[in-house]
């Protein structure tokens, strides 16, 4: 046990006290359990008593109501009224006592429900008696419903009481057990405290004597130099003395080993050279760097022999300075390893001198610069990538605290300067609103939110321009960077919206700007490291899919967006893959050829649309931008590529092409059918016209023959019986038959003429102009003035705005509608016809597109039954065949004219009240929006 002697004495006192405290706590706990058991047993008794009380009250109420029914004496109902008044309190009290027992609470709710049903039944009986319906109340009592409800109530009460009795037995048993445990505790607890106290005293005395004997023996062994046994265990004063003896014996050895280890295993090289430059001491770290053993160099080689030829002059100058001045700092040298390879080091050296100041040896420290040189090269390479990437990158930084923080331009790449056409050097450190004065407030808020929240934001595509920046379409992504900064990756997407020739011209101009500015920026190492960190963040965190590829088209580095685009969980999964693994075979050859063109020096980047292969095998389309990164002297080093997913755009374009082809095919079919319909109408009119003329001529000849026969029959020479029969034949069936033939000929002739008019309505070439409908309708009303006067009708014409269309066709449209209204006026009341135009947004014009006006012709005529409202716009269909003349083509022509004006016609009507015909026609405006439809 790791205790001091004093602590062990305290344990001797504390353990018995602790055991007594545990005994008291357990006793208190058992006493509390005993009290809880007593309380729960009393609680169960109380619940059972209250349940019996509720049962008794409900039973008394039931008996009270039955007595009230039998005797008619209201005093019998007193128990019922008492139950109605008292039961809610009993129920609420019992419900509160059952809150700790969900199962019994459920039984109690069943009791309350049954009691409520029984009391409701009793209330109905009591109400019937008070209302004088005693016989009905007696009948309900005799029906047995009350007994059933009472039996259900008693059954629920019995279930409840059975459960409470079971709980009562369990709680009494628990009470007895707690009493027994409490008695046993007092007996065994007292015995345990006495026994433990004696045992602890004996153990403490024995342990102290044995450890002092071991300490004395160890002191003798230290004095004689004998080997020591293992250290004493524990943390008491005896063990501390034992460890102090051992520590003193090992202190000098450890100090010597630490100094040696510090020298040999330092993370830098140490050596000393004498007056002649010969190595007299070298630590293990420097030997490992050089690849030599100590006996190969110490006292055998001059340090100058380990310096590369191009650094020996600098070394000799530094060595001379150490011997003469005492120190040299920050000299960079290239050392030669044993295997002939070189590596860079940073040298700092001072001299050790004798009391007279003469040089004895050097104290030289070397720092391996290999990783730093590699990092500097990587910084320069990544900065070149960021500067030459074919998209614009700007970095803004929040300046100032809280809501008053201001976004300032911190850095940018050549692509940003090229795309925006501004000098970034003059913009650095200035407020964003000063550099881009037309930037919307919403964009500034979103940039600020990205810098503060650390969540990227895709701002989509929008137009921007100001006094210095040409207005163009930009695609912009904002991503978070360290130090409350936000990176802005943007791309000029105006090229997608211009013609291919304009795109080529802009690309050539951009390439010239890139070549003109390539030699302008030269950064120091510190600036390169800062830019590398910033643009590395831009590369890794941007939502644009980007990848670096070596000259063999293998992936060097990809960002998360690139991996996600092709279905990979992380960029590391793309290691070992290349362009051929993600490019569709149909586009691989073209992509490789265009990369070869870049390597040959024909441009700095290219853009193409190509198909890619997803990890799961499906094909996707991408808009690819690829640039070649060149090192010093213009030597190609790698490709940088950016891919934008345009699969949905390609699918939409394909759907539009397919839809356009289908519409063109449908238009060709429609034109063919219209031509066939016209040929059919002309053929019918021509083929029917000739026999119709013959029928008309023969019918007239037949009529003349009948007249001549009638004259012959009426002569005096004809016998009276022959005259009578001939006259009856000629003036009866023969005259009617001839009349029928002539009427049918006229009817068929009218149908042929109507077919020709309907055909011309869909075939005639319209002359499109702005038509004054006030004037057109006035001419139609003037022409129909005779009919209006004959019918005793009134025609009211409101304000009719002008429409765009063919004047003759619109005059025919309103003429047919007004003529149709005059024909079907109700003779029992004066006819009223209204012509007008609905105001914009008025009800009654459903599905009328913008750019159209809705005109109407309303009458108070016969009206049209609902079943005929669509048919009347079909050829040869009439709502009232027995009224007026015509072939049923007037409204069909109206419908055809409205359709050719890209409008529509519809009717609202109530039989016996009149009809309103609506027609939608184009308003004056851009004629290209309302080009005429073919027939």
JSON list of C-alpha atoms in Angstrom, two decimals, residues 784-795 817-833 859-862 878 880 882-886:
[
{"chain": "A", "resi": 784, "resn": "UNK", "atom": "CA", "xyz": [-78.02, 44.17, -90.17]},
{"chain": "A", "resi": 785, "resn": "UNK", "atom": "CA", "xyz": [-80.19, 47.19, -89.33]},
{"chain": "A", "resi": 786, "resn": "UNK", "atom": "CA", "xyz": [-83.14, 45.83, -91.35]},
{"chain": "A", "resi": 787, "resn": "UNK", "atom": "CA", "xyz": [-83.19, 42.58, -89.38]},
{"chain": "A", "resi": 788, "resn": "UNK", "atom": "CA", "xyz": [-82.71, 44.47, -86.09]},
{"chain": "A", "resi": 789, "resn": "UNK", "atom": "CA", "xyz": [-85.73, 46.67, -86.85]},
{"chain": "A", "resi": 790, "resn": "UNK", "atom": "CA", "xyz": [-87.79, 43.67, -88.00]},
{"chain": "A", "resi": 791, "resn": "UNK", "atom": "CA", "xyz": [-87.09, 41.82, -84.74]},
{"chain": "A", "resi": 792, "resn": "UNK", "atom": "CA", "xyz": [-87.63, 44.91, -82.59]},
{"chain": "A", "resi": 793, "resn": "UNK", "atom": "CA", "xyz": [-84.20, 44.39, -81.01]},
{"chain": "A", "resi": 794, "resn": "UNK", "atom": "CA", "xyz": [-81.69, 46.81, -79.44]},
{"chain": "A", "resi": 795, "resn": "UNK", "atom": "CA", "xyz": [-77.93, 46.45, -80.11]},
{"chain": "A", "resi": 817, "resn": "UNK", "atom": "CA", "xyz": [-71.91, 36.24, -83.83]},
{"chain": "A", "resi": 818, "resn": "UNK", "atom": "CA", "xyz": [-74.31, 39.22, -84.08]},
{"chain": "A", "resi": 819, "resn": "UNK", "atom": "CA", "xyz": [-76.36, 37.48, -86.79]},
{"chain": "A", "resi": 820, "resn": "UNK", "atom": "CA", "xyz": [-76.55, 34.34, -84.66]},
{"chain": "A", "resi": 821, "resn": "UNK", "atom": "CA", "xyz": [-77.78, 36.43, -81.69]},
{"chain": "A", "resi": 822, "resn": "UNK", "atom": "CA", "xyz": [-80.53, 38.06, -83.85]},
{"chain": "A", "resi": 823, "resn": "UNK", "atom": "CA", "xyz": [-81.66, 34.68, -85.19]},
{"chain": "A", "resi": 824, "resn": "UNK", "atom": "CA", "xyz": [-82.18, 33.10, -81.76]},
{"chain": "A", "resi": 825, "resn": "UNK", "atom": "CA", "xyz": [-83.86, 36.00, -79.89]},
{"chain": "A", "resi": 826, "resn": "UNK", "atom": "CA", "xyz": [-86.80, 34.97, -77.69]},
{"chain": "A", "resi": 827, "resn": "UNK", "atom": "CA", "xyz": [-90.02, 36.34, -79.28]},
{"chain": "A", "resi": 828, "resn": "UNK", "atom": "CA", "xyz": [-91.75, 36.65, -75.86]},
{"chain": "A", "resi": 829, "resn": "UNK", "atom": "CA", "xyz": [-89.52, 39.59, -74.76]},
{"chain": "A", "resi": 830, "resn": "UNK", "atom": "CA", "xyz": [-87.76, 42.53, -76.42]},
{"chain": "A", "resi": 831, "resn": "UNK", "atom": "CA", "xyz": [-84.39, 41.47, -77.71]},
{"chain": "A", "resi": 832, "resn": "UNK", "atom": "CA", "xyz": [-81.21, 43.07, -76.30]},
{"chain": "A", "resi": 833, "resn": "UNK", "atom": "CA", "xyz": [-77.75, 42.39, -77.76]},
{"chain": "A", "resi": 859, "resn": "UNK", "atom": "CA", "xyz": [-77.99, 38.33, -75.90]},
{"chain": "A", "resi": 860, "resn": "UNK", "atom": "CA", "xyz": [-81.17, 37.61, -73.92]},
{"chain": "A", "resi": 861, "resn": "UNK", "atom": "CA", "xyz": [-82.41, 35.02, -76.41]},
{"chain": "A", "resi": 862, "resn": "UNK", "atom": "CA", "xyz": [-83.39, 31.36, -76.16]},
{"chain": "A", "resi": 878, "resn": "UNK", "atom": "CA", "xyz": [-77.35, 23.80, -84.57]},
{"chain": "A", "resi": 880, "resn": "UNK", "atom": "CA", "xyz": [-82.27, 25.03, -82.36]},
{"chain": "A", "resi": 882, "resn": "UNK", "atom": "CA", "xyz": [-86.30, 24.45, -86.18]},
{"chain": "A", "resi": 883, "resn": "UNK", "atom": "CA", "xyz": [-85.54, 28.16, -85.86]},
{"chain": "A", "resi": 884, "resn": "UNK", "atom": "CA", "xyz": [-84.10, 30.28, -88.65]},
{"chain": "A", "resi": 885, "resn": "UNK", "atom": "CA", "xyz": [-82.29, 29.19, -91.78]},
{"chain": "A", "resi": 886, "resn": "UNK", "atom": "CA", "xyz": [-78.77, 28.12, -92.45]}
]
